Each structure stands twice: as C-alpha cells, then as structure tokens.
Amino acid sequence: MEPYDVIVAGVGPGGAAVAARLHQHGLTRVLVLERYHFPRDKPCGGGLTGHADEALAALDLRLEVPCVPSGEARVRFGSFERRVTLGRPVNVVRREELDANLVAQVRRKGVEVVEGEGVTSIADAARSDALEVTTSTGRRLRTRVLVGADGAASIVRKHLLGNEKALPHRLFRREMSLAADQGEDHAMLYDFTPMARGLRGYLWVFPVPGRRINVGIMHYPSSRQSGVALTQHLRLGLGELGIQLPDKGTRGWPVWGYHPGTAVAAPRILTVGDAAGIDGLTGEGIAVALEHAIVAGDTVARGLATGDLSFTGYRRDLRRAVVGRELALDRWLARLIYQRGGGWRNWLSLVLYDPDVLEMYAARVAGTEILADQKRRLYKALVRHSGRRGARRRALLAAAPTEP
C-alpha cells in the first residue's frame, strides 16, 4: 500500500485548519483521524480571540455557527473593576458547534475525515520513506508525514517528548443557562479575585448563544492545587458574582503552556495547537491552533515538494511568526503575574492600574494589535510602575475580598 502524503491526528480547530491549508496547497492524499464522533463535548471558553478572523480567512474557512459578538471586557479584582472596549468584537461560540462545523467545511473541500478512530502508536516503517501508525481500530497505516493535532493528551506529543515531566496548566469549565430574571451581559469577564485565595490564574464568565454563560477557571502550574480546590475557587468566585455553580457537571482538564524550547517536530512529524502548547497567560487555544496550522501546513507542503522532511526549521518558524512572538511574551508575563509567594501583587497591580497596559492587552485580545511589537510602550509602562508600585500594591490590597 502506498503511504498517505499526510495523516492528521485529531480534528479540532488545529487539525481542521491543517487539513484546509494542505488542501490549499493542492495535496489530496490526506487522511484526518479523530478518535471521537461529532458533535463531541470539548471543555473550552469558546472565545475566538486574537487573530482568529484573519486566520480563518487565510484558510478559506468561515464562522458558520451562532456566536455572541463581545465588544467589551470586564477586568476585576475584588472591589476593583474596569471595563475596556475592544477594537473589534471577540466572537464567543460553543466549541461543540464550532468543531463539528469546521469538520463539515473540511469535508466539503473533499478531505477524508474518519471519526471514531484515533492514532494510538507511532513507529518507523520498515522502509525509510514513511512512518507507520496504528489506530484504535487496529489499522496499520503508512504516511510520509504525521501532524499531531490531537490535543493536550496528544499521542504525537508523547512520542516526541518521551517521559519528559512537566506540570500542566489546569482548567475547569461549565456551561450554564441564565435564570429567567438574569439579564444578558455580552462583555467577557476576567476575574483575578481568586488569586487572593491562592489561585494562580483567573476566573472567566463568557456569554454564549442561547441565553447561556460559559464559566471557568485557569490555574498556572507555579503551585499544585487539587481538582477539588480548583472547583471550590470557581464556586466561591462565582458566588461573589451572584452565580450559583451546580454541584455536578464541572469538567477539568490539563493543558500544556507554550515553551519555545519544547520539541514540536521531528523527521516526518510535527505538532500544532494544544499538542504544541497554548497561551500560558490566558489559556487561549483556538486562535493559537489556527495560526499554528498555517505555519505547519506551509512547512509540510514545502517539505513534500523538496523532499526535505526533517522539519528542523519548524520550531524556529513558529517562534518567529506572530503567534510565536505573542506566545513567548505571554509566557514571560505569566511567569511574573502567576508566580508563587507575594510577588504576584506587584505585577497584577501593574496590569490592573495602568490604563495603557489594559488597553494594550485588550487590543491583543481583539487582534487589533500585536503586543509583542509594543516593546517600547511596555518598557514605558514598567518605568511608570517603578515609581507607582507601592501605591498600586496598596490599592490592590485594599480591593482584595474580605474573607469571613
């Protein structure tokens, strides 16, 4: 049997986008394998943030599912709150609907997508011109290139990294219907109040179609916290907002933050999306996966055309792309803001109490600005903060919630 040109493991936004990019390059011997059936549940905040609009357009994909355009972000810590207008709305979707629709769009292009069958193992083929993969149905397939778009639990990532140990980010999420007497607020809420109780991250409340809200919490791995503790952070934080979290139905999952030194490729293999690493500051994954996919698709097409499938330059190309530069900056910011001990107050007070910093990050979220290109403004903000840090830290302490 002749090998496929490309097998894509996983067909979330990253896998669908890679398949779409390969189709644009004229590649037809492409197989996409997805271990679940659609629509399938996917824990996620659902915000198409950053440069998702441009990435979808570049991939000839469209947003065809219901969404809530959110034109404002609310940033909160205890009694402090500020609303920031976004340069363009962030479209908030339900991931179950988005993923199923992207699969449908890829299929309409003629790409072969098989549901209920995932990649379970990877081995070098007897011949040097292909890899051999085994699937969950027992099939053994050969491919010239394997793209790992199979999420945080990626088999392809494990094949690349072996037994490398690292602490993941932790996210917990629940979708809820609004009560009959609750009004709809289309602003996205980022609430850092739980950091006063030991969380290293934030709580979110996003509007989704159908008078529903998507609530969740992200915890950065600077400290260990149990799932029970993180769920309690979510419950307490929502309670302060007048939202009651049901006893059951909240889902938690680990995700890997982007690290510029982590292996994302090997000969004939590369990764995208959650398998390559999400935004360490916000936990954002959808736009990251779409942007990864453009770089990956171009890399694969070029490699197949030239015969050089070593992919030695893929990590560098990701790092130099807009998505890589933004991820590297956010990784640095996350290490400051979510650090252990009390130092986080110095940096969170900068973000909250410097209006220019909030405006810059709002533009980053909306995709109207590349934050990594604003080093001069960021440097000026740090200089301002050096003279105002004490007052801002005191303001942050005064805004912190009073515990019973």
Coordinates of C-alpha atoms in Angstrom, one line a residue, residues 4-8 18-19 21-23 25 27 29-30 143-148 264-266 268-272 292-311 314 317:
Y4 CA -0.6 8.8 2.5
D5 CA 1.2 12.1 2.0
V6 CA -0.1 13.3 5.3
I7 CA -2.1 11.8 8.2
V8 CA -3.5 14.4 10.7
V18 CA -4.1 22.0 8.8
A19 CA -6.3 19.9 6.5
R21 CA -4.2 24.5 4.5
L22 CA -2.9 21.3 2.8
H23 CA -5.9 21.4 0.5
H25 CA -1.6 23.6 -1.4
L27 CA -2.4 18.0 -1.6
R29 CA -3.6 12.2 -0.3
V30 CA -4.5 13.5 3.2
T143 CA 2.3 8.1 5.9
R144 CA 5.1 10.4 4.7
V145 CA 4.2 13.0 7.3
L146 CA 2.2 12.8 10.6
V147 CA 0.7 16.0 12.1
G148 CA -0.2 15.8 15.7
V264 CA 7.4 20.5 18.3
A265 CA 8.8 18.5 15.4
A266 CA 11.0 15.6 14.4
R268 CA 8.3 13.5 9.3
I269 CA 6.4 14.6 12.5
L270 CA 5.2 18.0 13.7
T271 CA 2.6 19.2 16.2
V272 CA 0.0 22.1 16.3
H292 CA -0.1 27.2 14.1
A293 CA -1.9 25.4 11.4
I294 CA -0.9 27.9 8.7
V295 CA 2.8 27.6 9.6
A296 CA 2.5 23.8 9.8
G297 CA 0.6 23.4 6.5
D298 CA 3.1 25.6 4.7
T299 CA 6.0 23.7 6.3
V300 CA 4.6 20.3 5.3
A301 CA 3.8 21.3 1.7
R302 CA 7.3 22.7 1.2
G303 CA 8.9 19.6 2.7
L304 CA 6.9 17.3 0.4
A305 CA 7.8 19.4 -2.6
T306 CA 11.5 19.5 -1.8
G307 CA 11.8 16.0 -0.2
D308 CA 13.3 17.5 3.0
L309 CA 11.0 16.2 5.7
S310 CA 13.4 16.8 8.6
F311 CA 11.3 19.8 9.7
Y314 CA 9.6 24.4 12.1
D317 CA 9.4 29.4 12.1

